[in-house]
Short mmCIF file of C-alpha atoms in Angstrom, two decimals:
data_model
loop_
_atom_site.label_atom_id
_atom_site.label_comp_id
_atom_site.label_asym_id
_atom_site.label_seq_id
_atom_site.Cartn_x
_atom_site.Cartn_y
_atom_site.Cartn_z
CA MET A 287 64.52 -28.67 -48.16
CA SER A 288 60.88 -29.48 -48.71
CA GLY A 289 58.20 -27.57 -50.57
CA THR A 290 57.10 -26.04 -47.27
CA THR A 291 59.99 -23.59 -47.37
CA ALA A 292 61.59 -21.17 -49.77
CA PRO A 293 65.05 -20.37 -48.37
CA PRO A 294 65.23 -16.61 -47.80
CA SER A 295 68.17 -14.55 -49.06
CA ASP A 296 70.86 -13.46 -46.60
CA PHE A 297 69.48 -9.93 -46.78
CA ALA A 298 65.93 -11.11 -45.99
CA VAL A 299 67.30 -13.07 -43.00
CA TYR A 300 69.28 -10.01 -41.90
CA ARG A 301 66.14 -7.84 -42.02
CA THR A 302 64.14 -10.48 -40.15
CA LEU A 303 66.75 -10.74 -37.39
CA VAL A 304 67.01 -6.97 -36.92
CA ARG A 305 63.23 -6.57 -36.93
CA TRP A 306 62.69 -9.32 -34.37
CA ASP A 307 65.57 -8.04 -32.19
CA TRP A 308 63.94 -4.62 -32.16
CA LEU A 309 60.47 -6.05 -31.41
CA ARG A 310 61.90 -8.14 -28.58
CA GLU A 311 63.64 -5.17 -27.03
CA MET A 312 60.49 -3.07 -27.34
CA LYS A 313 58.61 -5.76 -25.40
CA ARG A 314 61.28 -6.30 -22.78
CA LYS A 315 63.06 -2.93 -22.73
CA SER A 316 65.58 -4.32 -20.25
CA THR A 317 68.65 -3.42 -22.32
CA LEU A 318 67.45 0.08 -23.17
CA ILE A 319 66.45 0.78 -19.57
CA SER A 320 69.77 -0.51 -18.19
CA MET A 321 71.78 1.50 -20.71
CA GLY A 322 69.65 4.60 -20.07
CA MET A 323 70.04 4.35 -16.31
CA MET A 324 73.81 3.97 -16.59
CA GLY A 325 73.99 6.98 -18.92
CA LEU A 326 71.82 9.10 -16.64
CA ILE A 327 73.79 8.22 -13.53
CA THR A 328 77.11 8.97 -15.27
CA LEU A 329 75.87 12.33 -16.54
CA PHE A 330 74.52 13.31 -13.13
CA LEU A 331 77.77 12.31 -11.43
CA PHE A 332 79.74 14.49 -13.85
CA SER A 333 77.29 17.34 -13.38
CA PHE A 334 77.90 17.23 -9.62
CA ALA A 335 81.66 16.86 -10.05
CA ILE A 336 82.02 19.81 -12.41
CA PRO A 337 79.99 22.77 -11.14
CA LEU A 338 78.67 25.15 -13.77
CA THR A 339 80.00 28.31 -12.11
CA SER A 340 81.56 30.99 -14.23
CA ASP A 341 85.00 30.71 -12.55
CA LYS A 342 85.13 26.98 -13.47
CA ALA A 343 83.91 27.46 -17.04
CA ASP A 344 87.32 26.53 -18.47
CA VAL A 345 87.24 23.13 -16.79
CA LEU A 346 83.99 22.29 -18.52
CA VAL A 347 85.21 23.53 -21.91
CA ASP A 348 88.30 21.34 -21.56
CA THR A 349 86.40 18.24 -20.47
CA ARG A 350 82.94 18.37 -22.07
CA ALA A 351 83.78 16.17 -25.07
CA GLY A 352 85.38 13.60 -22.77
CA ILE A 353 82.39 13.66 -20.41
CA LEU A 354 80.03 13.02 -23.30
CA TRP A 355 82.03 10.09 -24.65
CA VAL A 356 82.68 8.49 -21.28
CA THR A 357 78.91 8.62 -20.72
CA PHE A 358 78.24 7.09 -24.13
CA LEU A 359 80.88 4.42 -23.51
CA PHE A 360 79.62 3.34 -20.08
CA ALA A 361 76.01 3.19 -21.25
CA ALA A 362 76.70 1.49 -24.57
CA THR A 363 78.95 -1.17 -23.04
CA ILE A 364 75.89 -2.59 -21.27
CA GLY A 365 74.17 -3.00 -24.64
CA ILE A 366 77.28 -4.58 -26.12
CA ASP A 367 77.60 -7.01 -23.22
CA ARG A 368 73.99 -8.10 -23.72
CA ALA A 369 74.33 -8.54 -27.47
CA PHE A 370 74.58 -12.30 -26.88
CA ARG A 371 74.34 -12.84 -23.15
CA ASN A 372 70.54 -12.47 -22.88
CA ASP A 373 69.90 -14.76 -25.83
CA ALA A 374 72.45 -17.29 -24.63
CA GLU A 375 70.93 -17.44 -21.16
CA SER A 376 67.42 -17.91 -22.53
CA GLY A 377 68.59 -20.51 -25.07
CA LEU A 378 67.52 -18.40 -28.03
CA LEU A 379 71.09 -18.15 -29.29
CA GLU A 380 71.19 -21.93 -29.78
CA GLY A 381 67.95 -21.66 -31.74
CA LEU A 382 69.49 -19.01 -34.01
CA LEU A 383 72.67 -21.05 -34.43
CA LEU A 384 70.57 -24.07 -35.42
CA ALA A 385 68.74 -22.09 -38.12
CA PRO A 386 70.16 -21.97 -41.65
CA ILE A 387 71.58 -18.49 -41.13
CA SER A 388 75.06 -17.65 -42.35
CA ARG A 389 77.22 -16.60 -39.42
CA PRO A 390 78.22 -13.25 -40.97
CA THR A 391 74.51 -12.48 -41.44
CA LEU A 392 73.86 -13.19 -37.76
CA TYR A 393 76.85 -10.99 -36.86
CA TYR A 394 75.77 -8.06 -39.05
CA ALA A 395 72.20 -8.29 -37.79
CA ARG A 396 73.36 -8.24 -34.18
CA VAL A 397 75.71 -5.31 -34.92
CA THR A 398 72.83 -3.42 -36.54
CA SER A 399 70.31 -3.99 -33.76
CA THR A 400 72.87 -3.12 -31.06
CA LEU A 401 73.78 -0.01 -33.05
CA LEU A 402 70.12 1.02 -33.26
CA PHE A 403 69.69 0.69 -29.49
CA ILE A 404 72.85 2.68 -28.84
CA VAL A 405 72.03 5.47 -31.30
CA ALA A 406 68.51 5.80 -29.86
CA LEU A 407 70.03 6.12 -26.41
CA GLN A 408 72.70 8.58 -27.51
CA VAL A 409 70.08 10.97 -28.89
CA VAL A 410 68.44 11.13 -25.46
CA LEU A 411 71.76 11.38 -23.58
CA LEU A 412 73.06 14.11 -25.91
CA VAL A 413 69.98 16.25 -25.35
CA LEU A 414 70.24 15.70 -21.62
CA PHE A 415 73.94 16.56 -21.70
CA LEU A 416 73.28 19.83 -23.55
CA VAL A 417 70.62 20.80 -21.01
CA LEU A 418 72.55 19.72 -17.90
CA PHE A 419 75.82 21.38 -18.94
CA ASN A 420 74.22 24.34 -20.69
CA GLN A 421 75.94 23.64 -24.02
CA ARG A 422 74.91 24.37 -27.59
CA LEU A 423 75.58 22.60 -30.87
CA GLU A 424 74.81 24.33 -34.13
CA GLY A 425 75.47 24.25 -37.85
CA GLU A 426 78.58 22.45 -39.02
CA GLY A 427 79.44 21.40 -35.49
CA LEU A 428 76.15 19.56 -35.05
CA TRP A 429 76.38 17.74 -38.37
CA GLY A 430 80.02 16.95 -37.73
CA LEU A 431 79.16 15.45 -34.37
CA ILE A 432 76.36 13.34 -35.88
CA ALA A 433 78.68 11.99 -38.58
CA ALA A 434 81.49 11.35 -36.12
CA THR A 435 79.18 9.67 -33.61
CA LEU A 436 77.81 7.30 -36.22
CA ALA A 437 81.29 6.46 -37.50
CA THR A 438 82.56 5.94 -33.94
CA ASP A 439 79.54 3.83 -33.02
CA ILE A 440 80.04 1.54 -36.00
CA GLY A 441 83.63 0.83 -34.98
CA PHE A 442 82.72 0.51 -31.32
CA VAL A 443 79.81 -1.85 -31.94
CA THR A 444 81.49 -4.04 -34.57
CA ILE A 445 84.43 -4.83 -32.33
CA GLY A 446 82.25 -4.89 -29.19
CA VAL A 447 79.80 -7.45 -30.58
CA MET A 448 82.71 -9.63 -31.66
CA ILE A 449 84.27 -9.51 -28.17
CA SER A 450 80.83 -10.11 -26.67
CA ALA A 451 80.57 -13.32 -28.72
CA MET A 452 83.94 -14.32 -27.28
CA THR A 453 83.16 -13.58 -23.64
CA TRP A 454 79.48 -14.28 -22.97
CA SER A 455 80.06 -17.91 -22.03
CA LEU A 456 83.08 -17.29 -19.79
CA PRO A 457 82.93 -16.87 -16.02
CA GLY A 458 83.28 -13.13 -15.36
CA GLY A 459 82.70 -12.53 -19.04
CA ASP A 460 81.10 -9.13 -18.45
CA VAL A 461 84.27 -7.87 -16.75
CA LEU A 462 86.51 -9.48 -19.33
CA LEU A 463 84.53 -7.76 -22.07
CA ARG A 464 85.42 -4.36 -20.64
CA ILE A 465 89.06 -5.31 -20.05
CA LEU A 466 89.43 -6.39 -23.68
CA LEU A 467 87.22 -3.75 -25.23
CA PHE A 468 88.33 -0.50 -23.63
CA PRO A 469 91.99 -0.59 -24.74
CA MET A 470 90.92 -1.44 -28.29
CA LEU A 471 88.67 1.60 -28.31
CA LEU A 472 91.38 4.08 -27.32
CA PRO A 473 92.27 5.19 -30.87
CA ILE A 474 88.67 5.51 -31.95
CA PHE A 475 87.65 7.43 -28.83
CA ASN A 476 90.60 9.80 -29.09
CA VAL A 477 89.41 10.79 -32.54
CA ALA A 478 85.78 10.99 -31.43
CA VAL A 479 86.71 13.32 -28.56
CA GLU A 480 88.73 15.56 -30.90
CA ILE A 481 85.84 15.80 -33.37
CA THR A 482 83.37 16.48 -30.55
CA ASP A 483 85.64 19.23 -29.21
CA ARG A 484 85.62 20.90 -32.60
CA ALA A 485 81.84 20.41 -32.82
CA PHE A 486 81.30 22.37 -29.61
CA GLU A 487 83.39 25.16 -31.16
CA GLY A 488 81.04 25.08 -34.16
CA GLN A 489 83.68 23.58 -36.48
CA ALA A 490 83.29 20.70 -38.90
CA PRO A 491 85.41 17.57 -38.37
CA LEU A 492 88.77 17.37 -40.13
CA THR A 493 88.91 15.01 -43.10
CA LYS A 494 91.82 13.12 -41.53
CA HIS A 495 89.73 12.41 -38.43
CA LEU A 496 86.79 11.07 -40.42
CA GLY A 497 89.18 9.08 -42.59
CA MET A 498 90.74 7.52 -39.53
CA LEU A 499 87.33 6.55 -38.12
CA PHE A 500 86.34 5.09 -41.48
CA ALA A 501 89.56 3.05 -41.66
CA ILE A 502 89.05 1.69 -38.14
CA ASP A 503 85.43 0.80 -38.96
CA VAL A 504 86.52 -1.15 -42.03
CA LEU A 505 89.25 -2.92 -40.04
CA PHE A 506 86.91 -3.91 -37.17
CA LEU A 507 84.11 -4.92 -39.54
CA GLY A 508 86.51 -7.11 -41.53
CA ALA A 509 87.76 -8.74 -38.33
CA GLY A 510 84.20 -9.43 -37.20
CA HIS A 511 83.22 -10.86 -40.58
CA LEU A 512 86.19 -13.23 -40.62
CA LEU A 513 86.27 -14.26 -36.97
CA PHE A 514 82.65 -14.42 -35.86
CA GLU A 515 82.02 -17.88 -37.32
CA HIS A 516 85.00 -19.28 -35.39
CA LEU A 517 83.89 -17.59 -32.19
CA VAL A 518 80.46 -19.26 -32.21
CA LYS A 519 81.59 -22.55 -33.76
CA ASP A 520 81.64 -24.33 -30.44
CA SER A 521 79.64 -21.93 -28.33
CA GLY A 522 76.11 -23.03 -28.93
CA GLY A 523 76.22 -24.37 -25.41
CA ARG A 524 75.20 -22.75 -22.24
CA PRO A 525 77.14 -20.29 -20.15
CA MET B 158 73.06 -44.86 -54.00
CA THR B 159 71.45 -42.73 -51.28
CA SER B 160 73.76 -41.75 -48.46
CA PRO B 161 72.79 -42.86 -44.96
CA ALA B 162 71.02 -40.38 -42.72
CA LEU B 163 74.00 -40.36 -40.37
CA ARG B 164 77.56 -41.44 -40.96
CA VAL B 165 80.01 -40.87 -38.14
CA HIS B 166 83.58 -42.01 -38.59
CA ASN B 167 86.13 -42.10 -35.78
CA VAL B 168 84.84 -38.92 -34.11
CA TRP B 169 86.69 -37.56 -31.11
CA LYS B 170 85.71 -34.62 -28.98
CA ARG B 171 88.10 -33.35 -26.34
CA PHE B 172 87.39 -30.82 -23.62
CA GLY B 173 90.82 -30.01 -22.21
CA SER B 174 92.34 -33.36 -21.26
CA ARG B 175 89.00 -35.19 -21.14
CA ASP B 176 87.74 -37.21 -24.09
CA ALA B 177 83.97 -36.73 -24.26
CA LEU B 178 83.96 -38.86 -27.42
CA ALA B 179 86.73 -41.33 -28.14
CA GLY B 180 86.68 -42.58 -31.70
CA VAL B 181 82.95 -43.15 -32.19
CA SER B 182 81.82 -44.57 -35.54
CA LEU B 183 78.23 -45.34 -36.49
CA GLU B 184 75.71 -45.25 -39.31
CA ALA B 185 71.95 -44.77 -39.37
CA PRO B 186 69.79 -45.46 -42.41
CA ARG B 187 67.33 -42.92 -43.74
CA GLY B 188 63.78 -43.31 -42.52
CA SER B 189 64.86 -44.91 -39.26
CA CYS B 190 64.32 -43.97 -35.66
CA PHE B 191 67.87 -44.06 -34.34
CA ALA B 192 68.24 -44.12 -30.56
CA MET B 193 71.45 -43.12 -28.79
CA LEU B 194 71.47 -44.53 -25.27
CA GLY B 195 73.90 -44.20 -22.42
CA HIS B 196 74.33 -43.01 -18.88
CA ASN B 197 74.96 -39.39 -17.91
CA GLY B 198 78.32 -38.27 -19.24
CA SER B 199 78.52 -41.08 -21.78
CA GLY B 200 78.92 -38.60 -24.65
CA LYS B 201 75.53 -38.96 -26.32
CA THR B 202 74.55 -35.30 -26.00
CA THR B 203 78.03 -34.26 -27.15
CA LEU B 204 77.54 -36.39 -30.26
CA LEU B 205 74.05 -35.01 -30.75
CA ARG B 206 75.38 -31.44 -30.63
CA ILE B 207 77.96 -32.31 -33.28
CA LEU B 208 75.25 -33.81 -35.49
CA ALA B 209 73.10 -30.72 -34.91
CA THR B 210 76.09 -28.54 -36.05
CA LEU B 211 76.27 -26.77 -32.68
CA SER B 212 79.69 -28.18 -32.01
CA ALA B 213 82.62 -29.37 -34.09
CA PRO B 214 84.47 -32.68 -33.66
CA THR B 215 88.07 -32.41 -32.52
CA GLU B 216 88.94 -35.26 -34.90
CA GLY B 217 87.06 -37.48 -37.30
CA GLU B 218 84.21 -36.93 -39.71
CA ALA B 219 80.47 -36.74 -39.35
CA GLN B 220 77.92 -36.58 -42.13
CA VAL B 221 74.25 -35.76 -41.77
CA LEU B 222 71.93 -36.45 -44.72
CA GLY B 223 74.98 -36.69 -46.95
CA HIS B 224 76.47 -33.35 -45.87
CA ALA B 225 79.69 -33.03 -43.91
CA VAL B 226 79.40 -31.39 -40.50
CA GLY B 227 81.63 -28.32 -40.63
CA ALA B 228 82.10 -27.72 -44.34
CA GLU B 229 78.40 -28.13 -45.17
CA SER B 230 76.78 -27.24 -41.86
CA GLY B 231 74.58 -24.61 -43.52
CA ALA B 232 72.98 -27.23 -45.76
CA ILE B 233 72.41 -29.52 -42.77
CA ARG B 234 70.72 -26.80 -40.71
CA GLY B 235 67.98 -26.31 -43.28
CA LYS B 236 67.17 -30.02 -43.27
CA ILE B 237 67.10 -30.83 -39.57
CA GLY B 238 64.76 -29.90 -36.74
CA VAL B 239 66.33 -30.04 -33.29
CA VAL B 240 64.70 -30.30 -29.88
CA LEU B 241 67.05 -29.68 -26.96
CA ASP B 242 66.33 -29.58 -23.24
CA ARG B 243 65.32 -25.90 -23.55
CA HIS B 244 62.64 -24.70 -25.96
CA LEU B 245 64.91 -22.08 -27.64
CA LEU B 246 61.98 -19.70 -28.12
CA PRO B 247 62.00 -15.98 -27.19
CA ARG B 248 60.29 -15.99 -23.81
CA ASP B 249 58.63 -12.60 -24.02
CA PHE B 250 56.71 -13.31 -27.21
CA ALA B 251 53.37 -15.01 -27.57
CA LEU B 252 53.89 -18.54 -28.91
CA ARG B 253 52.47 -17.55 -32.31
CA ASP B 254 55.00 -14.68 -32.66
CA ALA B 255 57.89 -16.78 -31.37
CA LEU B 256 57.13 -19.46 -33.97
CA ARG B 257 56.60 -16.78 -36.62
CA MET B 258 60.13 -15.51 -36.00
CA TYR B 259 61.57 -18.95 -36.76
CA ALA B 260 59.21 -19.39 -39.71
CA ASP B 261 60.60 -16.17 -41.19
CA LEU B 262 64.18 -17.32 -40.65
CA TYR B 263 63.53 -20.67 -42.33
CA GLY B 264 61.45 -19.11 -45.11
CA VAL B 265 58.34 -21.14 -44.30
CA ARG B 266 55.61 -20.61 -46.89
CA ASP B 267 52.15 -19.76 -45.59
CA ALA B 268 53.62 -19.57 -42.11
CA ASN B 269 50.44 -18.70 -40.20
CA ALA B 270 48.58 -21.74 -41.52
CA ARG B 271 51.59 -23.95 -40.82
CA ILE B 272 51.84 -22.65 -37.24
CA GLU B 273 48.16 -23.25 -36.62
CA ASP B 274 48.33 -26.76 -38.07
CA LEU B 275 51.29 -27.73 -35.92
CA ALA B 276 49.88 -26.09 -32.79
CA ALA B 277 46.64 -28.04 -33.26
CA ARG B 278 48.59 -31.28 -33.80
CA LEU B 279 50.58 -30.72 -30.60
CA GLY B 280 47.64 -29.58 -28.50
CA LEU B 281 48.79 -25.95 -28.32
CA ALA B 282 46.12 -24.26 -30.42
CA ARG B 283 44.58 -22.52 -27.41
CA ARG B 284 47.93 -21.28 -26.15
CA LEU B 285 49.13 -19.50 -29.29
CA ARG B 286 48.47 -16.07 -27.78
CA ASP B 287 50.11 -16.81 -24.44
CA PRO B 288 53.67 -15.64 -23.72
CA VAL B 289 56.17 -18.48 -23.88
CA ARG B 290 57.48 -17.59 -20.40
CA THR B 291 54.16 -18.77 -18.90
CA PHE B 292 54.58 -22.31 -20.27
CA SER B 293 55.24 -25.33 -18.07
CA ARG B 294 58.09 -27.71 -18.88
CA GLY B 295 55.77 -30.00 -20.83
CA MET B 296 54.17 -27.14 -22.77
CA GLY B 297 57.61 -25.75 -23.55
CA GLN B 298 58.68 -29.15 -24.83
CA ARG B 299 55.67 -29.35 -27.13
CA ALA B 300 56.30 -25.78 -28.30
CA SER B 301 59.88 -26.81 -28.99
CA ILE B 302 58.71 -29.74 -31.14
CA CYS B 303 56.43 -27.30 -32.97
CA ARG B 304 59.46 -25.09 -33.67
CA ALA B 305 61.52 -28.03 -34.83
CA LEU B 306 58.82 -29.20 -37.27
CA LEU B 307 57.99 -25.75 -38.72
CA HIS B 308 60.17 -26.10 -41.80
CA ASP B 309 59.18 -29.73 -42.42
CA PRO B 310 62.68 -31.12 -41.77
CA GLU B 311 64.04 -34.35 -43.24
CA MET B 312 65.49 -35.28 -39.89
CA LEU B 313 64.25 -34.68 -36.36
CA ILE B 314 66.91 -34.68 -33.63
CA LEU B 315 65.56 -35.00 -30.10
CA ASP B 316 67.57 -34.68 -26.89
CA GLU B 317 65.74 -36.28 -23.94
CA PRO B 318 62.31 -35.38 -25.32
CA PHE B 319 60.38 -37.37 -22.69
CA THR B 320 61.83 -35.77 -19.55
CA GLY B 321 59.24 -34.07 -17.36
CA LEU B 322 56.26 -34.79 -19.61
CA ASP B 323 52.83 -35.92 -18.42
CA ALA B 324 51.04 -38.89 -19.99
CA ALA B 325 49.22 -36.78 -22.58
CA ALA B 326 52.39 -35.00 -23.67
CA LEU B 327 54.27 -38.31 -23.81
CA ALA B 328 51.59 -39.75 -26.08
CA ILE B 329 51.80 -36.72 -28.39
CA THR B 330 55.61 -36.96 -28.54
CA ASP B 331 55.41 -40.70 -29.32
CA GLU B 332 52.91 -39.94 -32.06
CA VAL B 333 55.11 -37.24 -33.62
CA ILE B 334 58.08 -39.62 -33.68
CA GLN B 335 56.06 -42.46 -35.20
CA GLU B 336 54.46 -40.20 -37.82
CA THR B 337 57.82 -38.69 -38.75
CA VAL B 338 59.32 -42.14 -39.32
CA ALA B 339 56.19 -43.31 -41.17
CA GLU B 340 56.66 -40.37 -43.56
CA GLY B 341 60.11 -41.71 -44.41
CA ARG B 342 62.04 -39.13 -42.39
CA THR B 343 64.72 -39.91 -39.86
CA VAL B 344 64.48 -39.40 -36.11
CA VAL B 345 67.59 -39.29 -33.93
CA LEU B 346 66.64 -39.83 -30.33
CA VAL B 347 68.81 -39.38 -27.25
CA THR B 348 67.05 -40.76 -24.22
CA HIS B 349 67.30 -42.53 -20.88
CA ASP B 350 63.86 -44.04 -21.37
CA LEU B 351 64.81 -47.59 -22.38
CA GLU B 352 61.26 -48.87 -22.62
CA ARG B 353 60.31 -46.07 -25.02
CA ALA B 354 63.53 -46.40 -27.00
CA ALA B 355 62.90 -50.15 -27.41
CA ARG B 356 59.36 -49.45 -28.58
CA LEU B 357 59.98 -46.48 -30.89
CA ALA B 358 63.49 -46.98 -32.25
CA THR B 359 64.40 -49.11 -35.24
CA HIS B 360 68.17 -48.87 -34.66
CA SER B 361 70.22 -48.00 -31.62
CA VAL B 362 73.67 -47.55 -30.18
CA VAL B 363 74.82 -47.48 -26.59
CA LEU B 364 77.61 -45.09 -25.60
CA SER B 365 79.70 -45.38 -22.47
CA ASN B 366 82.59 -43.10 -21.48
CA GLY B 367 82.68 -41.64 -24.97
CA LYS B 368 82.88 -45.01 -26.71
CA LYS B 369 80.30 -47.07 -28.55
CA THR B 370 79.66 -50.24 -26.59
CA PHE B 371 76.66 -51.60 -28.45
CA ASP B 372 75.24 -51.19 -31.96
CA GLY B 373 72.12 -53.01 -33.03
CA ASP B 374 68.53 -53.81 -32.28
CA PRO B 375 66.88 -51.44 -29.73
CA VAL B 376 65.33 -54.29 -27.76
CA GLU B 377 68.77 -55.90 -27.46
CA ALA B 378 70.18 -52.50 -26.48
CA ALA B 379 67.69 -52.34 -23.61
CA ALA B 380 68.66 -55.90 -22.64
CA ALA B 381 72.33 -54.97 -22.86
CA ALA B 382 71.61 -52.08 -20.56
CA THR B 383 69.93 -54.22 -17.97
CA ALA B 384 72.85 -56.64 -18.22
CA GLY B 385 75.13 -53.71 -17.40
CA ARG B 386 76.87 -53.46 -20.74
CA GLY B 387 77.43 -49.76 -20.66
CA LEU B 388 74.07 -48.31 -19.74
CA ALA B 389 72.88 -47.43 -16.30
CA GLY B 390 69.64 -45.60 -15.70
#
């Protein structure tokens, strides 16, 4: 390396990647708009399917946590699918793979930026959900839901970004992503729905639920850290 | 003793049952302009992608600037600048911002001055504020060379850099290659342009069907091509 450069630390590269990912999305907004539209449509469909009449109130109480997480899942999957696809199609991914960036750093940066997009979207969708379905979240329930959502998102995004790196270059990769991702998310979403149910009752999450989410996050993050380099080793090419 | 710029030993690359590279071995000295010639599908871009660390050989060993592809790919990436058929820049950014992103990733000191210098050298100074998506093929190619030179690499790897360029852009590209070699750096050039390869290159190989069919003087390589020894078009 010549005197023109001073190799940045992995953390500096990580910050740079996240910052530029965010700036790019703010310019383009295509991922956020697509995720937002999917979330809106899903919420509206549920709001038509489950009328808010007093004689059907039980149905909503039984299903509200599931409705919220299905909405989050459908919307967020679009962001996950685009974690690499947009960059690969424009050639930018090859540019990043050519740069002296450690593969785990690229993976963590992409997980973080995808997570930021998804959390920003979830805030909007949650507010809309509460208004559309006339629900309230307060006190311990609200904080419990925030903690559980973040823990669920971390697991969801870490495994999702890894599968996205596997599928972006394959024909029908967007469909394959969902086929591979959804079954892997079953345990994490079960727990998320249980915690959300308790949150709507105003109760804090159980320690065992948070512990389970934490364990799954660690497992998925470890898998991503170890496997990501192998997934992109020969995938600098085009779709 | 200084290691050669490139050392490729018995490299194979298989895609399913097809051998894109079948036991290629070659060496290129430092400070040379090394041309890889061959017809479409001959394996030259596959080899270039291995040297650029974008792909891994199925068998064999490749070294770039003394570092092994695979085990030491990280060290190689900091020392090479690569120009592919696409510019690899974020399309929605102005050229200055797109280059700034790469400058940050490579840790380029005094990045703004470096970007302005390179843009002026490549005739892009007046387009620094324009979004990359508005660039023509030739402009994109020059922007790509700008990106590849940002971190002052020891080796410049160019895949078909002359395709689709007008006379002015061709002259600039020639100049960049000649200056890079004059500075003692290495240029690896994959091209169909035999006349340019003969003029610019100091060493060359011809690949055909994944095998090396000629290794030697670039002018002889061009002659070998016209005589049909493994190079068409």
